[in-house]
Coordinates of C-alpha atoms in Angstrom, one line a residue:
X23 CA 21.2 56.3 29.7
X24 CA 22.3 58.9 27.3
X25 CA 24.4 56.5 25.1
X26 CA 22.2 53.9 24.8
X27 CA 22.6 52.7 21.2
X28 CA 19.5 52.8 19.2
X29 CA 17.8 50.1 17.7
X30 CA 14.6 48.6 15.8
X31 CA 12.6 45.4 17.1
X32 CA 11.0 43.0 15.1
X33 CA 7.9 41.9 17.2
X34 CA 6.7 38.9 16.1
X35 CA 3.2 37.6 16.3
X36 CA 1.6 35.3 14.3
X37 CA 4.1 35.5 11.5
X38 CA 6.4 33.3 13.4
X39 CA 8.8 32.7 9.9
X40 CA 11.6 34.5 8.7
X41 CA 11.1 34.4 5.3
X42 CA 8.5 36.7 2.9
X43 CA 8.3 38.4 6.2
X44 CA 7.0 42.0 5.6
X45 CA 8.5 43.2 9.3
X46 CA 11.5 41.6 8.7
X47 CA 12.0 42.9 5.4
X48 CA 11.4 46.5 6.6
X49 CA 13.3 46.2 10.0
X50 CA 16.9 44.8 7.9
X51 CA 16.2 48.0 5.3
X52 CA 17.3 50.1 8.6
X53 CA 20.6 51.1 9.4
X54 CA 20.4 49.9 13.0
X55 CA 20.5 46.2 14.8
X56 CA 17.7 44.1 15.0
X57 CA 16.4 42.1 17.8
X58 CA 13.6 39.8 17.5
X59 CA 11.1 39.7 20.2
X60 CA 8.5 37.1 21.1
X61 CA 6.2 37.9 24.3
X62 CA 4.3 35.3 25.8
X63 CA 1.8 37.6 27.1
X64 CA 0.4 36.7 30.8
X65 CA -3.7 38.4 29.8
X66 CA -3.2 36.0 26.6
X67 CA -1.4 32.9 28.3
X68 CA -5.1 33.0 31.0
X69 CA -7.2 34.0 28.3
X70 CA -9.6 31.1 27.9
X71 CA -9.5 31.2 24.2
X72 CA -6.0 29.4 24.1
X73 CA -4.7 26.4 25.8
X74 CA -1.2 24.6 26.3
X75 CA -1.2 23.0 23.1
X76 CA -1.3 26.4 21.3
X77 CA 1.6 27.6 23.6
X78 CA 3.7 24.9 23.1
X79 CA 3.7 24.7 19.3
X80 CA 4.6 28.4 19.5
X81 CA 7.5 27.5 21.4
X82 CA 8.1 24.9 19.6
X83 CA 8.3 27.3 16.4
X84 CA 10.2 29.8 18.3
X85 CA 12.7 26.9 18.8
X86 CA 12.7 26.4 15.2
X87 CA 13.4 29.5 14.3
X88 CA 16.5 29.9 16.6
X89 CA 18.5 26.9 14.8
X90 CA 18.4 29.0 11.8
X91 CA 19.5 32.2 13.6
X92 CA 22.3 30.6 15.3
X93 CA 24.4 30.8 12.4
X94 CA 23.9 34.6 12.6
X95 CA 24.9 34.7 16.8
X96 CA 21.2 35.6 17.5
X97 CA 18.4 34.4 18.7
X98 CA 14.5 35.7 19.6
X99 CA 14.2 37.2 23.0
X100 CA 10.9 35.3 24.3
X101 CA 9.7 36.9 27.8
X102 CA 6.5 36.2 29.8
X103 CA 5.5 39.3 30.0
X104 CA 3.0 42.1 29.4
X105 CA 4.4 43.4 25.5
X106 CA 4.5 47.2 27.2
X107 CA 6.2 46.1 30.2
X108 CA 8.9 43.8 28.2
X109 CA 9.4 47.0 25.9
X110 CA 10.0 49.3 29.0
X111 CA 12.5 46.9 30.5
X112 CA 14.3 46.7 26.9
X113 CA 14.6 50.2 27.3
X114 CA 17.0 50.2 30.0
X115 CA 19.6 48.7 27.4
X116 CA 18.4 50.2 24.3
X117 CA 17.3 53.2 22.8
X118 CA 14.3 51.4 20.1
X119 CA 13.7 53.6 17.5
X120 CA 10.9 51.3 15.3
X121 CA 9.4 48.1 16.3
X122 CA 8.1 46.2 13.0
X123 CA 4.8 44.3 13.3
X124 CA 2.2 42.8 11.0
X125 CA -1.3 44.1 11.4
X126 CA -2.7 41.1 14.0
X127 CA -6.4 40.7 13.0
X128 CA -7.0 38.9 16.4
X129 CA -9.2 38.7 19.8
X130 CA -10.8 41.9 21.6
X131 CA -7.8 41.3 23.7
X132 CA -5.2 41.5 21.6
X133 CA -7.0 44.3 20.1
X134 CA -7.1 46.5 22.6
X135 CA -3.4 45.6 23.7
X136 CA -2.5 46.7 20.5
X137 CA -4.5 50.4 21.0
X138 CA -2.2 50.7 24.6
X139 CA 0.9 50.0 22.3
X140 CA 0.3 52.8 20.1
X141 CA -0.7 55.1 22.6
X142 CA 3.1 53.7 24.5
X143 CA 4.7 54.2 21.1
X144 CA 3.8 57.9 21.3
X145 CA 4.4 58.5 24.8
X146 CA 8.1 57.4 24.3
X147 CA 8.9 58.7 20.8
X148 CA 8.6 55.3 19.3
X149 CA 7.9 54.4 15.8
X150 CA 5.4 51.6 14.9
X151 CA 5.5 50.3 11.7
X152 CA 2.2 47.8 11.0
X153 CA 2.5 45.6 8.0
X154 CA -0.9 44.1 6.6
X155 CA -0.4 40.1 6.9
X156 CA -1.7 37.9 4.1
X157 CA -3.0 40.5 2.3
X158 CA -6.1 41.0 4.6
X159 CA -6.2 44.5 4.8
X160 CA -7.3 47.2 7.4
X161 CA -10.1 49.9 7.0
X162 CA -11.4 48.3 4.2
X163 CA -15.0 49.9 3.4
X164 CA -16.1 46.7 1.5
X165 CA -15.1 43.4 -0.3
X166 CA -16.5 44.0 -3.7
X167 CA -12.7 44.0 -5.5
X168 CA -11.0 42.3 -2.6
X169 CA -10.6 38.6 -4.2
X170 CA -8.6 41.1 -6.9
X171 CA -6.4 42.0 -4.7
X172 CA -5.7 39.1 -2.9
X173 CA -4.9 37.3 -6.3
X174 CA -2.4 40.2 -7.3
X175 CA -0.9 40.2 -3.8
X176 CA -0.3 36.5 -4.2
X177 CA 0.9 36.5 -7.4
X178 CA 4.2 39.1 -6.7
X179 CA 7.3 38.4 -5.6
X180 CA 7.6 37.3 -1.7
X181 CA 9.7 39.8 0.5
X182 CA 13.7 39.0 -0.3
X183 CA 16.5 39.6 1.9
X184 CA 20.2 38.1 3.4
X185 CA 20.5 38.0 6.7
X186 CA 23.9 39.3 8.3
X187 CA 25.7 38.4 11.3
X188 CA 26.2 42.2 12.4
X189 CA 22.6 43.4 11.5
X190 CA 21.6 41.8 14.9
X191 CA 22.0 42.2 18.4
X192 CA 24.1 39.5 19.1
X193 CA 23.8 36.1 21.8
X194 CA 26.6 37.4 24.3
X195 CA 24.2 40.9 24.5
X196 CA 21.5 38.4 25.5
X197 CA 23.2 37.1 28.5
X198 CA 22.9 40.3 30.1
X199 CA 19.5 41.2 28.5
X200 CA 18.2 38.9 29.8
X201 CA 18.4 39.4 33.6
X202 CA 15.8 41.6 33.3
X203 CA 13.6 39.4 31.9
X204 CA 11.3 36.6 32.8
X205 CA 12.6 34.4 30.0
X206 CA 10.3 31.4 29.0
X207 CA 11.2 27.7 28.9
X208 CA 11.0 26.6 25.4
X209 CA 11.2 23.3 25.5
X210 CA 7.8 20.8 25.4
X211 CA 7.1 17.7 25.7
X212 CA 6.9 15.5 22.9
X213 CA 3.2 14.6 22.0
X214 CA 2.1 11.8 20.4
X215 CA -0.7 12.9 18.2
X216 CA -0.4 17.1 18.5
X217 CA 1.6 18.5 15.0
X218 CA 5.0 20.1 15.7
X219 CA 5.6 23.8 15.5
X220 CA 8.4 25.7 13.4
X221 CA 8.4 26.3 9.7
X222 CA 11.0 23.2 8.5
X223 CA 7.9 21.0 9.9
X224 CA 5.6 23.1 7.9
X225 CA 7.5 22.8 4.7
X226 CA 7.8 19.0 4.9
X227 CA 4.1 18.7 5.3
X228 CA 4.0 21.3 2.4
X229 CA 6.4 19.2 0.4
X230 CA 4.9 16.0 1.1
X231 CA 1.4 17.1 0.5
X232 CA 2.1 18.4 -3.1
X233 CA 4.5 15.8 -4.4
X234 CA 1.7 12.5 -3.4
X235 CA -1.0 13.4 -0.6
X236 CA -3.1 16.2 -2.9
X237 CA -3.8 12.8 -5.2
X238 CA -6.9 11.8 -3.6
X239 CA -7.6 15.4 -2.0
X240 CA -11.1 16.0 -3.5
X241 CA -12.1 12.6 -3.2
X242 CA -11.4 12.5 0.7
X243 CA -11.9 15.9 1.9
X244 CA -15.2 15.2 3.7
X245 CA -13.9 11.5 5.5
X246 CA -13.0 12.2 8.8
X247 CA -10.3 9.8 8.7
X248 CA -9.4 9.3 5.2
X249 CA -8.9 13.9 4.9
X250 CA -6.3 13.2 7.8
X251 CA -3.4 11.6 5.0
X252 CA -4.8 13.4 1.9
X253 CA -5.5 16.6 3.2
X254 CA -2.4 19.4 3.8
X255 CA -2.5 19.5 7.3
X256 CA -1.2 23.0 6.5
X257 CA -3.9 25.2 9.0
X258 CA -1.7 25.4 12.1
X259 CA 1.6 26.5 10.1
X260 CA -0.4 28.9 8.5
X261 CA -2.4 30.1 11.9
X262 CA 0.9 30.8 13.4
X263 CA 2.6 32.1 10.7
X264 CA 5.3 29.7 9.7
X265 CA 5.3 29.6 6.8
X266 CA 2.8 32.5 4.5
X267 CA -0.4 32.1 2.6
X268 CA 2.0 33.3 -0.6
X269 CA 4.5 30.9 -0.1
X270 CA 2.3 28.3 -0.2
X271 CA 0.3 29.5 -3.2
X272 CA 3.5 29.7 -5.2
X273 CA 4.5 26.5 -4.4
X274 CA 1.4 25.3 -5.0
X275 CA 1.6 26.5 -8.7
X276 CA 4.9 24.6 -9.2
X277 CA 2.8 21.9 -8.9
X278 CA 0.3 22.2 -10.7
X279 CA -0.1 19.6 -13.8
X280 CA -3.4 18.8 -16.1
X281 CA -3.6 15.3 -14.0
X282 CA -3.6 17.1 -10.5
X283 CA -5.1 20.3 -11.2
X284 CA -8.5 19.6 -10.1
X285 CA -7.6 18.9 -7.2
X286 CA -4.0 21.5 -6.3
X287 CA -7.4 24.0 -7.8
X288 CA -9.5 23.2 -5.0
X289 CA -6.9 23.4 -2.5
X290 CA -5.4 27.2 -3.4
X291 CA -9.5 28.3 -3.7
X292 CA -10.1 27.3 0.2
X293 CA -6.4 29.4 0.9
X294 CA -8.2 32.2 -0.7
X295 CA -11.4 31.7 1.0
X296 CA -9.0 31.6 4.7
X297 CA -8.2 34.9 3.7
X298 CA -11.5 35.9 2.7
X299 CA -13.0 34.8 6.3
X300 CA -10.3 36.7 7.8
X301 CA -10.6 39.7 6.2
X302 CA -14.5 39.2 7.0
X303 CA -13.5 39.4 10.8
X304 CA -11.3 42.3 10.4
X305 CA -14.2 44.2 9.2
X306 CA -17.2 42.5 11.3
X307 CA -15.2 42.1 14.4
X308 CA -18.1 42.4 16.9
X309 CA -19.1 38.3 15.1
X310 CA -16.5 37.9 18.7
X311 CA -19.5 38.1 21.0
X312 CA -23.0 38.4 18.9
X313 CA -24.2 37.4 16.1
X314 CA -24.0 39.1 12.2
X315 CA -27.5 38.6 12.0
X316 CA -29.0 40.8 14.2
X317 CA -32.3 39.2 13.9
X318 CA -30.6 36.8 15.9
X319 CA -30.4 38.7 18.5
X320 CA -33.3 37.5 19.7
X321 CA -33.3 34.0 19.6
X322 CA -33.3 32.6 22.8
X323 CA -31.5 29.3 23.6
X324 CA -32.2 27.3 27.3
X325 CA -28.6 26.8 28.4
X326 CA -28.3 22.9 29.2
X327 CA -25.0 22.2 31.6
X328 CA -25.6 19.1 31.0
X329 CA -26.0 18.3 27.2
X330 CA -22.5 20.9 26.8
X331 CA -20.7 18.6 29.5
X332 CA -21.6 15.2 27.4
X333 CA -21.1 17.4 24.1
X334 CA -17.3 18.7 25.2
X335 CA -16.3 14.8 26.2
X336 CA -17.8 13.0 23.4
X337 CA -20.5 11.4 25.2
X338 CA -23.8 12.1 23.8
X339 CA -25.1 9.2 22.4
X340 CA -24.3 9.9 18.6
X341 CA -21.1 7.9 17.4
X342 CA -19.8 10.4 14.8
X343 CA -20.1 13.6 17.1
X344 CA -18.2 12.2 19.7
X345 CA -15.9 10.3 17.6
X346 CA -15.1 13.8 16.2
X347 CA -15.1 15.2 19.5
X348 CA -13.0 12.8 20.9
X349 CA -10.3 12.6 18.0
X350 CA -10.2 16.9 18.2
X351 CA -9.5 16.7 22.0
X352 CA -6.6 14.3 21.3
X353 CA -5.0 15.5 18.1
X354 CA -6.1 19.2 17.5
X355 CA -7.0 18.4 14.2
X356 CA -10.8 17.7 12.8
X357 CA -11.5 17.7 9.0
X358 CA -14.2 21.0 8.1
X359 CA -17.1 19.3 7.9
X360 CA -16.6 17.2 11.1
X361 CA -16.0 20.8 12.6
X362 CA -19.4 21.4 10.9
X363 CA -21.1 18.6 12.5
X364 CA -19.7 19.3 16.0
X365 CA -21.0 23.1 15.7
X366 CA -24.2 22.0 13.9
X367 CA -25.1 19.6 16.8
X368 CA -24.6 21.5 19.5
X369 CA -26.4 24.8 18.2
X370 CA -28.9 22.9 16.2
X371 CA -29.7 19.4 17.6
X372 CA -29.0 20.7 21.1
X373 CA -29.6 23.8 20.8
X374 CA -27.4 25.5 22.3
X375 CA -25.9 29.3 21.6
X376 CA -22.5 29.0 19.6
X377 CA -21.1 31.4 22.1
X378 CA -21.3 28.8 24.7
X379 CA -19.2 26.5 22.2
X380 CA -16.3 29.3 21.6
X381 CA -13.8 28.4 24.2
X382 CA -14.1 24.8 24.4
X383 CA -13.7 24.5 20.9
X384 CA -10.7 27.5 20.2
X385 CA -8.7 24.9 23.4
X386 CA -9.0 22.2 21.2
X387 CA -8.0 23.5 17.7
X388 CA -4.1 23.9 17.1
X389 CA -5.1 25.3 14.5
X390 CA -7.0 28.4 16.4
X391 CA -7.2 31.3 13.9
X392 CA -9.7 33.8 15.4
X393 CA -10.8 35.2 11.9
X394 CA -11.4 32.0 10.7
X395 CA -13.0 30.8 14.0
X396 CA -15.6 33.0 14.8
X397 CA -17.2 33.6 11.0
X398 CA -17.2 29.4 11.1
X399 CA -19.0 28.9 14.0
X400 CA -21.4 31.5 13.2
X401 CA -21.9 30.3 9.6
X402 CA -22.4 26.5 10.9
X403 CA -24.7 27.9 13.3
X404 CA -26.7 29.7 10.8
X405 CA -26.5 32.9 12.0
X406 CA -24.4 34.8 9.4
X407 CA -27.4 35.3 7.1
X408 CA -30.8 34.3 7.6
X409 CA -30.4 32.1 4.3
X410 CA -27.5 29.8 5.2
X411 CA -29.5 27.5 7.0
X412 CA -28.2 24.2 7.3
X413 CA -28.4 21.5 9.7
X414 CA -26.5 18.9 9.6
X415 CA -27.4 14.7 10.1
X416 CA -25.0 13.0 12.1
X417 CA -26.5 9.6 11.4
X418 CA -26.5 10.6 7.7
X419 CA -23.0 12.4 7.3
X420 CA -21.9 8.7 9.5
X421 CA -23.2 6.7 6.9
X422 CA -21.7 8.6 3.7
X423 CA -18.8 9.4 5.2
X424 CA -17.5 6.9 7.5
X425 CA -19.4 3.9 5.8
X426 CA -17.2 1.5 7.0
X427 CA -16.7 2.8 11.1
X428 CA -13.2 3.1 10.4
X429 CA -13.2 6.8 12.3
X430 CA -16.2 5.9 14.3
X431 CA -14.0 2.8 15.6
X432 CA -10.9 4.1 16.3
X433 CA -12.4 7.5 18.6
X434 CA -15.2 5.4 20.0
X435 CA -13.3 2.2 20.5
X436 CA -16.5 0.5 22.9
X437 CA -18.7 0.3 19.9
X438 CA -16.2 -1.4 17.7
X439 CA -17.0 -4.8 18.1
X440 CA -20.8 -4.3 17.4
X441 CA -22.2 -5.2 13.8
X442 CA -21.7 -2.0 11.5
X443 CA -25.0 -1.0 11.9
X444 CA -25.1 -0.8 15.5
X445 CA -22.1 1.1 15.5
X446 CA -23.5 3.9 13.6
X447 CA -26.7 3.9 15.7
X448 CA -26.3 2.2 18.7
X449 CA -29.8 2.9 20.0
X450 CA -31.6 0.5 17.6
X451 CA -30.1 -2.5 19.6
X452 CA -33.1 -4.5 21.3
X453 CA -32.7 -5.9 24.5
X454 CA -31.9 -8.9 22.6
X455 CA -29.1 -7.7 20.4
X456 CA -27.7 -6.1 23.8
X457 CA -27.9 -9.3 25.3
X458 CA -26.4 -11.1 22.2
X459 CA -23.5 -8.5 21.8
X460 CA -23.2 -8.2 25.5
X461 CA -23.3 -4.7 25.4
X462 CA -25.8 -2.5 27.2
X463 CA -27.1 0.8 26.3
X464 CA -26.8 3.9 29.2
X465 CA -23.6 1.6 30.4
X466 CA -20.7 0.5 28.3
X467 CA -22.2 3.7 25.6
X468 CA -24.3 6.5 26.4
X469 CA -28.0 6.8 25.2
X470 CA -28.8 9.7 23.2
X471 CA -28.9 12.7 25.1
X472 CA -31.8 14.0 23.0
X473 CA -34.4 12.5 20.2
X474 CA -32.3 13.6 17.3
X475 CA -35.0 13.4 14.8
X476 CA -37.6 15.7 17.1
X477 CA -34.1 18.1 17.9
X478 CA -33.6 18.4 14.3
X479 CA -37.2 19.3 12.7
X480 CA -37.8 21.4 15.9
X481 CA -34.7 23.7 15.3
X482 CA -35.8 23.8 11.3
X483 CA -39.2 24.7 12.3
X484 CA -37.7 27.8 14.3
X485 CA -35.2 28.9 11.5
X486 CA -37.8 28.5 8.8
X487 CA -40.1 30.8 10.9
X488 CA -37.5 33.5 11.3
X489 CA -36.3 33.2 7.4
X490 CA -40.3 34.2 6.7
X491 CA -40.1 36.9 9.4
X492 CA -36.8 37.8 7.7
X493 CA -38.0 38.1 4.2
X494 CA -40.8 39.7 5.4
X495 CA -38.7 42.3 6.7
X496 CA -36.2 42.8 3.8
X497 CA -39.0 43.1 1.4
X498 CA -40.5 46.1 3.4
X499 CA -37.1 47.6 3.7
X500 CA -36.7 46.9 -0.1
X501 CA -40.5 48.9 -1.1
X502 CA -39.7 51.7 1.5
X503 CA -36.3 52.3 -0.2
X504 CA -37.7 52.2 -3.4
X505 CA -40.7 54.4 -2.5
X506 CA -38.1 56.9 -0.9
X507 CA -35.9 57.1 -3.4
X508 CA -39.1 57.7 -6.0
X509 CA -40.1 60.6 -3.5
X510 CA -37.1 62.1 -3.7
X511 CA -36.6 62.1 -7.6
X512 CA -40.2 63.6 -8.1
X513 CA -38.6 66.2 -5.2
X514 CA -35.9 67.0 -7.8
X515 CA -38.1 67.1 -11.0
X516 CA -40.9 69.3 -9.2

């Protein structure tokens, strides 16, 4: 054991790329081999925040990333393991002197994982070097200058580096490495509809986006099937970390002309605003399990089974919800405010607690970021601030922005031989139009679940009534802090 030959592991996480990345940079700045290391972690891989689809487009990206190593004789080692246990069986080979990492703002999980690493890392004499990811950035007291910083951080140069055949540990050392390990099949199934994983898919969305899709980017954000062409489809590549925020930015700035602007503008502002929610979870992290709002702790919701199963399978009676539902079950992808409207619906119109929304919804995203996910659902379900109420129409969003059924038709396919109107409310049919369409209502399509009209005014009723409860309270707060602080200045002149 005593001549073990010492080297530094790059552990990768969500910054599955090898270019501007931070750990990388650091770990080939070292005078010692490199292996990379990916662990499909077994408390993750039955946690019920993730699902297949994430997995595989991780493999798939792992997959990716190996074509490019090749040429270098290496590879990442990618175990199904616990990340302690893979390191202690590593350590039977090796002596590891630093393992690289980015700073993971992620799941209670992973951060507690993360506090039995260090605690490991200084048990065995290891170091742990933590690089902050995207520029969110750790024990940050407020957010008053943050957008500053982000913009700077952006704006220098990405991490550069050459890669070297000898700076890694090399293929034929895998062979015996990995005995010891219980190495994970990286190969998937092609999907039809899921987005592949690995950064040379990212950058041909990337490219493809910025040289013709951004053209009608503002004008389609909000369709749900229109935002599908002209949007970037960029979130999962960023989620995972194959490509980085600043990479994109910069590219984005290539192509920036007066006739585009407006709308290559509008797409870095929401990069900078997936930061921002990020770095809003990295501080707030408890917005996991209750709500930001603590006067919403209080707010009791009566847990329906039943309006959550019909909600989850797109089956409640409201064409657009499940048409959204549907689609996000079968792709992974949903436009924002069709995210909006699922959320809104089921804490609002069904009222239901978001937290009963969290898993089913983080399954179905390939885009699952949890510092984006958790702020989202509690902003859409109004309980960030007392203030950002908003409730959203489904019959109304339906009619501005799928005017024609062309989403509504495709995800909800029994409704799309009925005359337009019927297809955006189904429910208004007589028995006659029934009869005339031969269709019938609580057979061939669900009735609504609940009186969307009475759902809707009842849950603004509530939330206006704890605003005024709110304000009442912040107002007090305000005159006893001024009345205090007057106390204490007469204290200091007396």
């Amino acid at each position: 054991m005593a001549d073990r030959e010492e080297i530094n592991v790059v552990w990768l996480k969500r910054d599955l790329r090898l270019q501007d990345n931070e750990a990388i940079k650091n770990a080939l700045q070292s005078n010692k081999r490199v292996l990379f290391l990916y662990v499909f972690e077994n408390s993750l891989l039955n946690d019920p925040h993730y699902s297949e689809r994430h997995w595989n487009f991780i493999k798939q990206s792992i997959v990716d990333l190996n074509k490019d190593l090749q040429k270098y004789n290496t590879k990442v080692l990618s175990v199904t393991s616990e990340v302690i246990t893979a390191f202690n069986q590593l350590q039977n080979y090796y002596k590891i002197n630093t393992v690289f990492s980015h700073q993971e703002t992620g799941l209670l999980i992973t951060y507690n994982r993360d506090k039995d690493f260090a605690r490991y890392c200084r048990n065995n004499t290891i170091n742990w070097i933590e690089n902050n990811n995207n520029s969110v950035l750790r024990g940050l007291v407020n957010r008053e200058d943050w957008f500053d910083k982000w913009d700077a951080y952006m704006s220098s140069p990405q991490f550069s580096y050459q890669f070297k055949t000898e700076q890694f540990v090399d293929l034929d050392e895998f062979k015996t490495i990995e005995r010891s390990f219980l190495t994970t099949n990286l190969s998937t199934d092609q999907h039809p509809f899921f987005q592949k994983g690995g950064t040379s898919t990212a950058w041909k969305y990337a490219e493809s986006f910025f040289k013709e899709r951004h053209k009608d980017y503002m004008y389609h954000i909000s369709k749900p099937a229109l935002s599908r062409i002209s949007s970037s489809r960029l979130s999962p590549y960023i989620a995972w970390g194959n490509v980085s925020i600043r990479q994109i930015y910069q590219k984005a700035l290539t192509f920036t002309t007066e006739k585009n602007k407006r709308h290559i503008t509008a797409f870095i502002s929401r990069l900078r605003w997936q930061a921002h929610f990020i770095q809003k979870f990295e501080m707030e992290h408890t917005m996991e399990e209750a709500s930001i709002n603590k006067g919403y702790h209080k707010l009791k919701k009566s847990i329906s089974l039943n309006y959550q199963k019909a909600w989850k399978e797109g089956n409640t009676g409201f064409p657009l919800v499940d048409a959204s539902m549907r689609c996000l079950v079968e792709t992974g992808y949903l436009n924002f405010r069709m995210r909006s409207l699922l959320v809104s619906f089921f804490t609002h119109i069904l009222w239901q607690p978001w937290q009963a929304a969290t898993h089913h919804l983080s399954q179905q995203f390939l885009d699952f970021e949890p510092g984006i996910h958790f702020p989202q659902l509690q902003m859409q379900a109004a309980e960030t601030g007392i203030n950002n109420v908003r409730i959203y129409n489904p019959v109304k969003n339906s009619l501005e922005h799928d005017a024609d059924a062309v989403f509504i038709k495709k995800w909800v396919p029994e409704l799309a031989k009925l005359p337009l109107p019927f297809i955006h409310e189904p429910y208004l049919m007589t028995p006659l139009d029934q009869q005339f369409n031969n269709f019938t209502l609580g057979e061939d399509y669900p009735l609504p679940i609940v009186n969307g009209k009475s759902a809707r005014k009842n849950a603004s009723k509530i939330l206006f009534n704890m605003k005024k409860r709110f304000d009442v309270i912040m107002e007090n707060k305000r005159i006893l802090k001024k009345h205090t602080l007057s106390d204490r200045n007469q204290l200091l002149t007396d």
